[in-house]
Coordinates of C-alpha atoms in Angstrom, one line a residue:
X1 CA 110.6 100.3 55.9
X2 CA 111.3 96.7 57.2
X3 CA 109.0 94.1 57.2
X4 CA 110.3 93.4 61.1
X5 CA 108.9 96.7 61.7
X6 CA 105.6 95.8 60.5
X7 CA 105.5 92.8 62.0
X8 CA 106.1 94.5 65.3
X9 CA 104.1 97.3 64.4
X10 CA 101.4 94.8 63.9
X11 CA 102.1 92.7 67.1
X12 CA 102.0 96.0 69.6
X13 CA 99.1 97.1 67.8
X14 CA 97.2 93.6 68.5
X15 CA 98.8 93.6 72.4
X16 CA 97.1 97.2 72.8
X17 CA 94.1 96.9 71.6
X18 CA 93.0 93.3 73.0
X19 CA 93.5 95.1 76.2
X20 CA 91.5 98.7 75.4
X21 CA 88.8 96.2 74.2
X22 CA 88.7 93.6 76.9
X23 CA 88.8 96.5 79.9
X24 CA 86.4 98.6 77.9
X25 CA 83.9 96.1 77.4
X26 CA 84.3 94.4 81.1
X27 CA 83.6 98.1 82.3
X28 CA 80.4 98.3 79.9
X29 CA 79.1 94.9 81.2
X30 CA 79.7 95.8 84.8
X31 CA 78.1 98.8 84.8
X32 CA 75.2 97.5 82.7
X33 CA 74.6 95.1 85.3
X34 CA 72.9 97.9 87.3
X35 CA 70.7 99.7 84.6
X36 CA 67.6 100.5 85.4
X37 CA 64.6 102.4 83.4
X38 CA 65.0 106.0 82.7
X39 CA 69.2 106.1 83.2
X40 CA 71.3 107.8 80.7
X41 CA 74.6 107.1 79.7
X42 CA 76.1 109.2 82.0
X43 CA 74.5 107.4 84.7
X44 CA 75.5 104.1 83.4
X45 CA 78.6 105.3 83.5
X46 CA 79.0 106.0 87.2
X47 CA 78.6 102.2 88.0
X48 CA 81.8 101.2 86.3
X49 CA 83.7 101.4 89.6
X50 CA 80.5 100.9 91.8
X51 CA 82.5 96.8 92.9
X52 CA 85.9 98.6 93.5
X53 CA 86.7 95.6 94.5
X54 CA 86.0 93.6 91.0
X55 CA 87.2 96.6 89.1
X56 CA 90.5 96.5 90.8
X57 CA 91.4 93.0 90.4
X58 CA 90.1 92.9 86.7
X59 CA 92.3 95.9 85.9
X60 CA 95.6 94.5 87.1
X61 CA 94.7 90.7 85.9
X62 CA 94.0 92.1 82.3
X63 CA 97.2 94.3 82.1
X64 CA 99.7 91.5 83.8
X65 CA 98.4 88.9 81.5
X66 CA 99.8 90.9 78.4
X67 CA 103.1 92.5 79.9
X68 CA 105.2 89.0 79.5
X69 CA 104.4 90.2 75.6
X70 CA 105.7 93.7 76.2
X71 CA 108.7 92.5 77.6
X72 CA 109.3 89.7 75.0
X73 CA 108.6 92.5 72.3
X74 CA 111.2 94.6 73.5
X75 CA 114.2 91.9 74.2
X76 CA 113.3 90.0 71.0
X77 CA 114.8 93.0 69.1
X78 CA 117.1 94.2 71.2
X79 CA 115.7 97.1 73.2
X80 CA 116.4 98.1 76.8
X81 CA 113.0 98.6 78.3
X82 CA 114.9 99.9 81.2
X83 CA 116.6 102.6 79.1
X84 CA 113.4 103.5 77.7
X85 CA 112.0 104.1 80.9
X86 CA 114.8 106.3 82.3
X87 CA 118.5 107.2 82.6
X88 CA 120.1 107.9 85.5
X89 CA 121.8 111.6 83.8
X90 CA 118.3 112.9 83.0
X91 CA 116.4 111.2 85.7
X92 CA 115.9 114.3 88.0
X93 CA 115.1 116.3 85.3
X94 CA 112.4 113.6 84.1
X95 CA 110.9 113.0 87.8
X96 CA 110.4 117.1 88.1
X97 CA 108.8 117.4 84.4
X98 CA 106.0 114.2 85.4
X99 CA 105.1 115.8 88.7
X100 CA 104.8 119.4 87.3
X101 CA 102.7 117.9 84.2
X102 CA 100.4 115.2 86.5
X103 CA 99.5 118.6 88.5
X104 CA 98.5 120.0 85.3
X105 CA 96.7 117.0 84.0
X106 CA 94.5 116.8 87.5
X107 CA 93.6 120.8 86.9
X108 CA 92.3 119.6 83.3
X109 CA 90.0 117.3 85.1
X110 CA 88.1 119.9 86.2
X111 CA 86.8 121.4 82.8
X112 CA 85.1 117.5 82.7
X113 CA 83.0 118.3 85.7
X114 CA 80.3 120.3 83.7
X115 CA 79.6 117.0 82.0
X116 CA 78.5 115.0 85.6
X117 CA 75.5 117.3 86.0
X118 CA 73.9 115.8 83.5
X119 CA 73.5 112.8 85.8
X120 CA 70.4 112.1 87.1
X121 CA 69.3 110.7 90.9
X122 CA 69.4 107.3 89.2
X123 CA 73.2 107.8 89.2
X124 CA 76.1 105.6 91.3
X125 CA 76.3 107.6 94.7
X126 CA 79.3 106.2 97.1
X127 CA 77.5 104.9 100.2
X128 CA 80.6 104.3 102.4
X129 CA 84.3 105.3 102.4
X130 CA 87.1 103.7 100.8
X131 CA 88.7 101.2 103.4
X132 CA 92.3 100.5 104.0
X133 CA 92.5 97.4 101.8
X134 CA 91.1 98.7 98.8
X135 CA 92.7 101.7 99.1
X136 CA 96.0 99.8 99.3
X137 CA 94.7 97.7 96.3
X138 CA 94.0 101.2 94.3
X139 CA 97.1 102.4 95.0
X140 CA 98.7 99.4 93.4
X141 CA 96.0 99.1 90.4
X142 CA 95.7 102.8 89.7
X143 CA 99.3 104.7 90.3
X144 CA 101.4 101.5 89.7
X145 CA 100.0 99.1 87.1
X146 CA 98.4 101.3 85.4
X147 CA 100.9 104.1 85.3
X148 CA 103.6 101.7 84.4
X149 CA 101.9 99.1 81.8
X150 CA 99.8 100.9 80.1
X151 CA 101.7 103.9 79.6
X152 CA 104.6 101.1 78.0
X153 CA 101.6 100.0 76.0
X154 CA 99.9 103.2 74.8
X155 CA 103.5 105.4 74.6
X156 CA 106.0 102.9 74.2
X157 CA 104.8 101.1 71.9
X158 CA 103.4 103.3 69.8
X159 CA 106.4 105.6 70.1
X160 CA 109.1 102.4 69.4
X161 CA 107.3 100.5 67.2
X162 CA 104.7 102.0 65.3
X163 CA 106.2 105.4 64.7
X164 CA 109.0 104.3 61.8
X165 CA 105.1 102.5 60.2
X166 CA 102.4 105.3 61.0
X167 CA 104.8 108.3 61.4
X168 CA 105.5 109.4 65.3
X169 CA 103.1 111.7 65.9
X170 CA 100.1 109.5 64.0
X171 CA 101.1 106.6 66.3
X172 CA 101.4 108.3 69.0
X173 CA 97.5 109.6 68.7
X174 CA 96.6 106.6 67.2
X175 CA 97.4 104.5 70.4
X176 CA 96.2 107.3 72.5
X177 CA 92.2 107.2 70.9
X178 CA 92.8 103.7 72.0
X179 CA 93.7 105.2 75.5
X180 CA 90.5 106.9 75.6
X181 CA 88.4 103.9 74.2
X182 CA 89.8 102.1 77.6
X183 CA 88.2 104.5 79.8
X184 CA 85.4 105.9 77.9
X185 CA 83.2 106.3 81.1
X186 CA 85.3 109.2 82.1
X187 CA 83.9 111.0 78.7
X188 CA 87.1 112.1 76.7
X189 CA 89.5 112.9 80.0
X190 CA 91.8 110.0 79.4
X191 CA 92.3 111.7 75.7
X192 CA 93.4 114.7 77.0
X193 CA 95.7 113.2 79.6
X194 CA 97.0 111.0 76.8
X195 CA 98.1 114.3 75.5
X196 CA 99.8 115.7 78.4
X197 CA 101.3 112.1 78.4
X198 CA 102.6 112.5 74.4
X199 CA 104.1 116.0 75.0
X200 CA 105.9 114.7 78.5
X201 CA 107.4 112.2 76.6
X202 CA 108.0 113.6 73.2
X203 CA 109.9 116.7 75.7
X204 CA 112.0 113.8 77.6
X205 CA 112.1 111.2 75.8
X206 CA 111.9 108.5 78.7
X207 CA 109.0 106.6 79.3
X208 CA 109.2 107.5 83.2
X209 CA 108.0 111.3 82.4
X210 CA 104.0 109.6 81.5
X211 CA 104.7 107.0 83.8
X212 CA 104.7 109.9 86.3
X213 CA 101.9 112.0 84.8
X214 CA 99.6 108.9 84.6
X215 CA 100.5 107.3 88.2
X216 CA 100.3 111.0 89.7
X217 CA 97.0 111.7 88.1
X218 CA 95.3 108.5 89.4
X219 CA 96.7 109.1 93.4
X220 CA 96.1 112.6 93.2
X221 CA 92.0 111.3 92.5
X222 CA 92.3 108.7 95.1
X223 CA 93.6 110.9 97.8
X224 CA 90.2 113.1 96.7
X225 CA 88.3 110.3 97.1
X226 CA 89.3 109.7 100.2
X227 CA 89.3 113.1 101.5
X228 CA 85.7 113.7 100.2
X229 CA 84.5 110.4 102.1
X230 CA 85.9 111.5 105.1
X231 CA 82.9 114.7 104.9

């Protein structure tokens, strides 16, 4: 082992986790902002998103900030990011595996559902549907930024530059209790979608695969959003 490679295990490690801590704890805050006597955590939880709005914006400021990093991480030794992402022989093959697997990961959500009836009347209840311009600002936040950084952040970097450190498969779940740290209001989902994440990319071996499972996952629960308001 080199002691580049634990200098760059060290500096993805530190780019990852400032942003599972800084999301995590701006969703905390938010939602505390509306607790009231007699809520459980589950109904804390619900106000995460209740300012789409705020949630949105925060979400892409925070993961833009740290993607210059990313990008300087990969060039400074050498890497293609672009060939980590995809290549054009196996890119078909790689499109139809992240579409079959985000299906798959959006079934998963539904064993989670037993959990939300432990809310109480105290809990977030949307009020009005989702409008054109935060829908277009979802879109961009949920399916794009966040399918595209963080999955370079929570696979890639744990894949590229942790694994020859921890061992692959100990970075690669490592980074992806990180994952779940981010988004611990959705009570362990983003865990197991990390893992449909891992196994995409561990079959393909191109970041595009979680890039398509993540992305796919999120507009698959906005289009349910949306469809839901609409009754």
């Amino acid at each position: 082992m080199k002691e580049n490679d634990i200098k760059n295990a060290g500096k993805a490690l530190t780019i990852t986790t400032v942003l599972t801590l800084f999301i995590a704890t701006f969703e905390m805050v938010n939602a505390l902002r509306f607790y009231k006597p007699g809520m459980n955590l589950l109904d804390i939880a619900s106000y995460v998103q209740a300012n789409r709005w705020i949630f949105a914006f925060t979400f892409i400021f925070a993961n833009l900030v740290l993607f210059p990093s990313a990008l300087l991480l990969y060039k400074a030794n050498g890497i293609s990011l672009k060939k980590e992402v995809y290549e054009r022989e196996t890119l078909g093959g790689d499109i139809l595996w992240g579409v079959i697997l985000a299906i798959v990961a959006s079934l998963l959500s539904l064993l989670s559902l037993p959990i939300y009836k432990g809310c109480t009347e105290l809990a977030y209840v949307e009020d009005e549907k989702m409008g054109v311009g935060i829908t277009i600002l979802y879109v961009i936040a949920l399916v794009f930024v966040s399918g595209i950084c963080k999955e370079i952040y929570f696979r890639g970097f744990a894949r590229k530059f942790c694994g020859q450190v921890f061992g692959e498969i100990t970075a690669l779940l490592l980074f992806n209790m990180l994952f779940g740290l981010l988004d611990w209001y959705n009570f362990g989902y983003s865990f197991v979608l990390g893992l449909v994440c891992i196994f995409g990319y561990q079959k393909r071996k191109h970041m595009i695969v979680p890039m398509i499972i993540h992305g796919g996952v999120n507009l698959i629960s906005i289009i349910y959003i949306i469809v839901m308001g609409s009754h």
